[in-house]
Short mmCIF file of C-alpha atoms and ligand atoms in Angstrom, two decimals:
data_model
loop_
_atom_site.label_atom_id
_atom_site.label_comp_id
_atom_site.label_asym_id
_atom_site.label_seq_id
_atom_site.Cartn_x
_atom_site.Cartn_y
_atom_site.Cartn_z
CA UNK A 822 52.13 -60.72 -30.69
CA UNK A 823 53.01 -60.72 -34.23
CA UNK A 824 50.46 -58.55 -36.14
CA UNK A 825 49.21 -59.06 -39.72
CA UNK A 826 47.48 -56.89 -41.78
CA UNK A 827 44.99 -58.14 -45.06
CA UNK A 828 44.00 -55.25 -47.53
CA UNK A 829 40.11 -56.15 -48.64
CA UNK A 830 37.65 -54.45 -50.44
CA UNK A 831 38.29 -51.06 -51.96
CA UNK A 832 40.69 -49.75 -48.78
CA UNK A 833 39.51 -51.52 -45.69
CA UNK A 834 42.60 -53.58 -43.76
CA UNK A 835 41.51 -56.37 -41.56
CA UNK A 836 44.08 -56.95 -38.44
CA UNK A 837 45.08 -60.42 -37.80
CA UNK A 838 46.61 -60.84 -33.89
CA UNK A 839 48.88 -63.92 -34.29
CA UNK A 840 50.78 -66.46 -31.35
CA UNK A 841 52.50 -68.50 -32.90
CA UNK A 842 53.31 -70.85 -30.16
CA UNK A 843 49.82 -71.91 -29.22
CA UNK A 844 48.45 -71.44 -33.04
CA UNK A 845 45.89 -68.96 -31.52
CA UNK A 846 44.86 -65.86 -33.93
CA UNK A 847 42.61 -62.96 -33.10
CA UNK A 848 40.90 -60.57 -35.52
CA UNK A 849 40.67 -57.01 -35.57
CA UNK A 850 37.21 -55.99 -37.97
CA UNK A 851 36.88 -58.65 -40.44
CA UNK A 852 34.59 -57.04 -43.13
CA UNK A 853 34.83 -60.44 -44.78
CA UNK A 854 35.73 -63.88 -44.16
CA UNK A 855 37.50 -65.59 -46.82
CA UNK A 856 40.46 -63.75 -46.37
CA UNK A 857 40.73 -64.33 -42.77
CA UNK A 858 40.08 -68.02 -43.24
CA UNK A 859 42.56 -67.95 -45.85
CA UNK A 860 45.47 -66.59 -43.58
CA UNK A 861 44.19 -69.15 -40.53
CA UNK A 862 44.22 -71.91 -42.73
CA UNK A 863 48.06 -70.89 -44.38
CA UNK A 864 49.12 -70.49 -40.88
CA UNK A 865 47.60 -73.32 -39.06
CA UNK A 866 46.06 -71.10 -36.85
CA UNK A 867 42.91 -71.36 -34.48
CA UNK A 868 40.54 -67.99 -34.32
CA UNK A 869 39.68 -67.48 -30.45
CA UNK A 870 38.60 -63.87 -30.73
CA UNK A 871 36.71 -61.28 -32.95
CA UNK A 872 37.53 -57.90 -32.12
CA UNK A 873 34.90 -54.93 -33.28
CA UNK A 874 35.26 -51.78 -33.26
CA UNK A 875 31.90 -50.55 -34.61
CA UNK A 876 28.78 -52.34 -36.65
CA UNK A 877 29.73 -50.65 -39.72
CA UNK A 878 29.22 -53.75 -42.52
CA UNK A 879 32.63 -53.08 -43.40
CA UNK A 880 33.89 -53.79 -40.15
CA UNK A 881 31.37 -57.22 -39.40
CA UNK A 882 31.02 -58.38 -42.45
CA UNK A 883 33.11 -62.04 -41.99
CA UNK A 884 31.34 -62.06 -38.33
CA UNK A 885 28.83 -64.98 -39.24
CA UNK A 886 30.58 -67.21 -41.07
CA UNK A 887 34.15 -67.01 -38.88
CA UNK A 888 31.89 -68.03 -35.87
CA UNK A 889 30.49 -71.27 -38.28
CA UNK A 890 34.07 -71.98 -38.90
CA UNK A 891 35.35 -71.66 -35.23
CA UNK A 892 31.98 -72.11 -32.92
CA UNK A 893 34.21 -71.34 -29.83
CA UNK A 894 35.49 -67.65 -31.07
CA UNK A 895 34.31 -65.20 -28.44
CA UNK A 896 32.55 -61.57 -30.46
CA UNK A 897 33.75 -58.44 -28.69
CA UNK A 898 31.89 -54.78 -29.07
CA UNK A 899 30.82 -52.02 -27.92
CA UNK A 900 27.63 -52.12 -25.15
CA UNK A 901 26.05 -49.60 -27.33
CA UNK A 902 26.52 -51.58 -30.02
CA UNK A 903 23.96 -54.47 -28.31
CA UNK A 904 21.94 -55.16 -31.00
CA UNK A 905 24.23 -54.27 -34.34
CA UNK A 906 27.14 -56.37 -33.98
CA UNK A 907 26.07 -59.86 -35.60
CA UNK A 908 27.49 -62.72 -32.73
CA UNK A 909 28.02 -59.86 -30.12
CA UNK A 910 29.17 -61.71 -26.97
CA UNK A 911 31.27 -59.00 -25.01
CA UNK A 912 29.82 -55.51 -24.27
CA UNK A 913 32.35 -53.36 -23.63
CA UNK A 914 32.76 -49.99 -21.91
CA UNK A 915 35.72 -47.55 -21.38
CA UNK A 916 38.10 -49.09 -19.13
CA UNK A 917 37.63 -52.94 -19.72
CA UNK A 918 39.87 -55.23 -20.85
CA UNK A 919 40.87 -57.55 -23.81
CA UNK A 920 43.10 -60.37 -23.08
CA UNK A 921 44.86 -62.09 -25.75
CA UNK A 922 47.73 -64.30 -24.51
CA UNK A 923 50.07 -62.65 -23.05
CA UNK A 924 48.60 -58.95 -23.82
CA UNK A 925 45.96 -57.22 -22.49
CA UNK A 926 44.03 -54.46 -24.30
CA UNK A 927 42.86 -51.36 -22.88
CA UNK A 928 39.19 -50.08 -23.84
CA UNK A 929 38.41 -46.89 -24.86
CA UNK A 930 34.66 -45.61 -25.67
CA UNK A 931 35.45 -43.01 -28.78
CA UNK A 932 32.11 -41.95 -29.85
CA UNK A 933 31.95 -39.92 -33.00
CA UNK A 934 31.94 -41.94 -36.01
CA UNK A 935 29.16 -43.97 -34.36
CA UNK A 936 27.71 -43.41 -31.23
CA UNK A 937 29.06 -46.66 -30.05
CA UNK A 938 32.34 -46.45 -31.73
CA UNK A 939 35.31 -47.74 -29.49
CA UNK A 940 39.17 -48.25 -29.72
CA UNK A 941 41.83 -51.26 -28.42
CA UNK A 942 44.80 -50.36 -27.38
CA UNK A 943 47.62 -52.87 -25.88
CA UNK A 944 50.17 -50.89 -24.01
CA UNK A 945 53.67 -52.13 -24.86
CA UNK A 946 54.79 -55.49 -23.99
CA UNK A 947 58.56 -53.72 -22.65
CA UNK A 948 60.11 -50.31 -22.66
CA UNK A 949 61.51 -50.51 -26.30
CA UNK A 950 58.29 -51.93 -27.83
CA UNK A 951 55.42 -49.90 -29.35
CA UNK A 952 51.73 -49.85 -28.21
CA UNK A 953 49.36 -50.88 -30.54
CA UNK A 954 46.25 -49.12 -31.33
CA UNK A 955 43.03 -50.40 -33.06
CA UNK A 956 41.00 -47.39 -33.45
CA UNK A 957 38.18 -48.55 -36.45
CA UNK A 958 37.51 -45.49 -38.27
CA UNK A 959 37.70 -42.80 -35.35
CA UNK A 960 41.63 -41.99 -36.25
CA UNK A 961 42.69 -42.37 -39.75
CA UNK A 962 46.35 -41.44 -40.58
CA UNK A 963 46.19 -37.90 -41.78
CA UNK A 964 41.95 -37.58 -40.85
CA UNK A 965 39.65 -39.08 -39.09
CA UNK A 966 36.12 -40.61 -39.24
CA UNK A 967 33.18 -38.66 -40.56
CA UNK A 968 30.37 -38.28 -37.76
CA UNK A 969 27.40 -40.45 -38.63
CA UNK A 970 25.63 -40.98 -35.53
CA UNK A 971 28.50 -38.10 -32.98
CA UNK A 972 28.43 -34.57 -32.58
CA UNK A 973 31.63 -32.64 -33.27
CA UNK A 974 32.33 -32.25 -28.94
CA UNK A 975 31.86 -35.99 -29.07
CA UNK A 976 34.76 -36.63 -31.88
CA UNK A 977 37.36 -34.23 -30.13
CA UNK A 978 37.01 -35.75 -26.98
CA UNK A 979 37.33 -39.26 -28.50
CA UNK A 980 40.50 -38.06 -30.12
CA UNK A 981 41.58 -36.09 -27.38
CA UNK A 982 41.82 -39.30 -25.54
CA UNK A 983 43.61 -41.36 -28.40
CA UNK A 984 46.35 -38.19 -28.55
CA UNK A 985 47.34 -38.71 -25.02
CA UNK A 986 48.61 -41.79 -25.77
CA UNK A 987 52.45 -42.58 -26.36
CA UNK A 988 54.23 -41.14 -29.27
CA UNK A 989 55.47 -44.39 -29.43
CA UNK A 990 51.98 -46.09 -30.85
CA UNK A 991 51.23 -47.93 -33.69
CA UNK A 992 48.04 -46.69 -35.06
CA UNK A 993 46.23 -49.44 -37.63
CA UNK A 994 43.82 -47.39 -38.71
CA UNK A 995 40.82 -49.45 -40.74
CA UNK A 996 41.04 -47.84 -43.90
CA UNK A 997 43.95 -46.60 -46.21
CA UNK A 998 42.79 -42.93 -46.55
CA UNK A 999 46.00 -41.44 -46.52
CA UNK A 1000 47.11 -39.77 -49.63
CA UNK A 1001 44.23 -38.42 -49.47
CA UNK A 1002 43.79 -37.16 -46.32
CA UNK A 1003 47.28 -35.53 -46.20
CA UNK A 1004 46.11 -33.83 -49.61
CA UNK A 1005 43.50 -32.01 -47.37
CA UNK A 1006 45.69 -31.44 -44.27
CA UNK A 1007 48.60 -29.76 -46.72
CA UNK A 1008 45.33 -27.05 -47.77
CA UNK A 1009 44.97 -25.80 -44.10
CA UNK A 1010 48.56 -26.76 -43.40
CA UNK A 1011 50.71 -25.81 -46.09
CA UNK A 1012 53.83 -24.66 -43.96
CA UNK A 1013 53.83 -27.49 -41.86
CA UNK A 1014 57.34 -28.88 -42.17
CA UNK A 1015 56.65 -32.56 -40.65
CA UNK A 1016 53.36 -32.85 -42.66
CA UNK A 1017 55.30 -32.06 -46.28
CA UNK A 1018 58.10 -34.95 -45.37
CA UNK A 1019 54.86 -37.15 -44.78
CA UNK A 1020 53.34 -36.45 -47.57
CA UNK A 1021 56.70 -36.81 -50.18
CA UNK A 1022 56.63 -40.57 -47.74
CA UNK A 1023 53.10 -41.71 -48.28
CA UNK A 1024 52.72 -40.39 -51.67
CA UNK A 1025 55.70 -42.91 -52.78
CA UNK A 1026 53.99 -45.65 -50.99
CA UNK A 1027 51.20 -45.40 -52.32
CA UNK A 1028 53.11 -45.09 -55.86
CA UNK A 1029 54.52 -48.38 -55.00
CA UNK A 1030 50.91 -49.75 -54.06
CA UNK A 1031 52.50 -50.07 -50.62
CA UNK A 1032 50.54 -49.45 -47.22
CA UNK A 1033 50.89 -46.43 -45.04
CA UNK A 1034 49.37 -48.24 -41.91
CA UNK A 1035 50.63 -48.70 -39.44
CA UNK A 1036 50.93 -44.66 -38.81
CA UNK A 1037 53.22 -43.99 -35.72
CA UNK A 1038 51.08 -41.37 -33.28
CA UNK A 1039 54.19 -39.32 -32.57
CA UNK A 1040 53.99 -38.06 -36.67
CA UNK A 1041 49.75 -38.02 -35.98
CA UNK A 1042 50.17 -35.75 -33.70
CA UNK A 1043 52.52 -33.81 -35.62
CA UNK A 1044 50.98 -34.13 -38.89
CA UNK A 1045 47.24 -34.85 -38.79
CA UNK A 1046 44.60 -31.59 -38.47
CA UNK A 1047 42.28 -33.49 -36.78
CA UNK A 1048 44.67 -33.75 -33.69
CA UNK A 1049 45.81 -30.20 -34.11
CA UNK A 1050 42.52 -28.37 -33.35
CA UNK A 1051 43.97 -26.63 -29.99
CA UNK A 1052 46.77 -25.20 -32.09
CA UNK A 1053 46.53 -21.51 -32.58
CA UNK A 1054 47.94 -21.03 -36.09
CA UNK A 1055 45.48 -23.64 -36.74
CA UNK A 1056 42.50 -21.84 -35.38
CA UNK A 1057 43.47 -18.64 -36.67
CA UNK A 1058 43.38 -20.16 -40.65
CA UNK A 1059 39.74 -21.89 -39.97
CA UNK A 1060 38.92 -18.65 -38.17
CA UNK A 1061 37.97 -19.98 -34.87
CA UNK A 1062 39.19 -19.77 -31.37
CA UNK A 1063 37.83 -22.89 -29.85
CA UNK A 1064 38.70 -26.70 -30.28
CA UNK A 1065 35.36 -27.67 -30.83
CA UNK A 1066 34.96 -24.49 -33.59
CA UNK A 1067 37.67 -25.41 -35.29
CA UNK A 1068 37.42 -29.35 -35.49
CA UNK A 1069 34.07 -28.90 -36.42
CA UNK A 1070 34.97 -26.43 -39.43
CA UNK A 1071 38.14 -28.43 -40.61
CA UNK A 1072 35.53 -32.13 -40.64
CA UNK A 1073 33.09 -29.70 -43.12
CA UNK A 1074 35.96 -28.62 -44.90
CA UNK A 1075 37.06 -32.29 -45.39
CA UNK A 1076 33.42 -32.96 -46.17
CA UNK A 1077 33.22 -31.22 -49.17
CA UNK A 1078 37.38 -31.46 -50.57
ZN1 LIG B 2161 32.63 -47.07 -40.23
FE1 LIG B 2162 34.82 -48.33 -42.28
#
């Protein structure tokens, strides 16, 4: 499964799934169309799936008019999402399944964000290949989503559940957040060794208008606050002694940096 990623709108990346061999493409949260049709028509490729991760316009924005194009493309979402997801075919809960070719991608629900919010992850293909994980705007390298319609409990147990997965994961994250992100993380972080050589990384990327998605979960988990709230040194700058406590001051710290 090759992936491809298309930068649209102001930061928003729209995943393209890709086999080759049977011309087939998927799509990971097209906020538009043109692009996607653009790439499918370069290719020679055939859309069979739409793959949502929330309703967010930026997210289903190209739903409507990639279904005109390709009237036999199957709309996944989230169940609670009946209702907001233009097209919405699939309602998925934790724990279902996503086949595309020869992969199969694991649901998880990861309220927060949204209250309907949820994540695809395909577990690597063989031992020395990565995972890859579609996680919308719950995990963002170096942050994470703000909550809209999730309390903070909600978020950390969403995340909590996208941490314990292999170090060797590909996060695409949908939005290119990081510079900024890591900006915050470095003020409640500053001694973090891991999180400075990520920073000096991403901030020549981004110099280079280059993208910093994929993020590998392995540096997440080493760099990113909003996996780190069970870390004492953590707690102890936000002044709290809880997970919940302390995610929920770091997100209104972010909130207002
Ligand atoms: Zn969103
Ligand atoms: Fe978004």
């Amino acid at each position: 499964m090759e992936i491809i990623q298309i930068p649209v709108l102001r930061d928003n990346y729209i995943f393209l799934l890709v086999d080759r061999p049977q011309q087939i493409a998927a799509v990971v949260d097209p906020a538009q169309a043109a692009p996607v049709l653009q790439h499918l028509d370069r290719l020679n490729l055939r859309l069979t799936a739409i793959l949502n991760t929330h309703h967010h316009s930026d997210h289903i924005g190209g739903n409507h008019e990639l279904q005109a194009h390709f009237p036999e493309v199957v709309i996944y979402g989230g169940a609670k999402d009946r209702g907001r997801i233009p097209g919405q075919q699939v309602f998925l809960e934790e724990g279902d399944q996503v086949q595309f070719v020869d992969r199969v991608a694991q649901v998880y629900f990861v309220p927060g964000h949204t209250y309907a919010h949820i994540a695809y992850y395909f577990p690597p293909s063989s031992p020395s290949e990565p995972g890859e994980l579609f996680c919308g705007d719950t995990l963002f390298s170096g942050g994470c989503g703000r909550l809209f319609e999730g309390t903070p409990a909600q978020m950390v147990d969403s995340l909590g559940k996208l941490r314990a997965l292999p170090d060797q994961t590909r996060v695409w994250c949908a939005h290119e957040y990081t510079l900024k992100n890591l900006q915050f993380a470095l003020e409640v972080e500053a001694a973090n060794p891991e999180l400075q050589a990520r920073f000096q990384e991403v901030r020549l990327a981004r110099s280079q208008n280059q993208p910093t998605i994929p993020a590998w979960l392995g540096i997440e988990k080493q760099t990113n606050p909003f996996l780190r709230w069970d870390l004492p040194r953590l707690q102890a700058k936000v002044g709290k002694t809880d997970s919940v406590g302390t995610f929920t001051k770091l997100r209104g710290m972010k909130d207002l940096h």
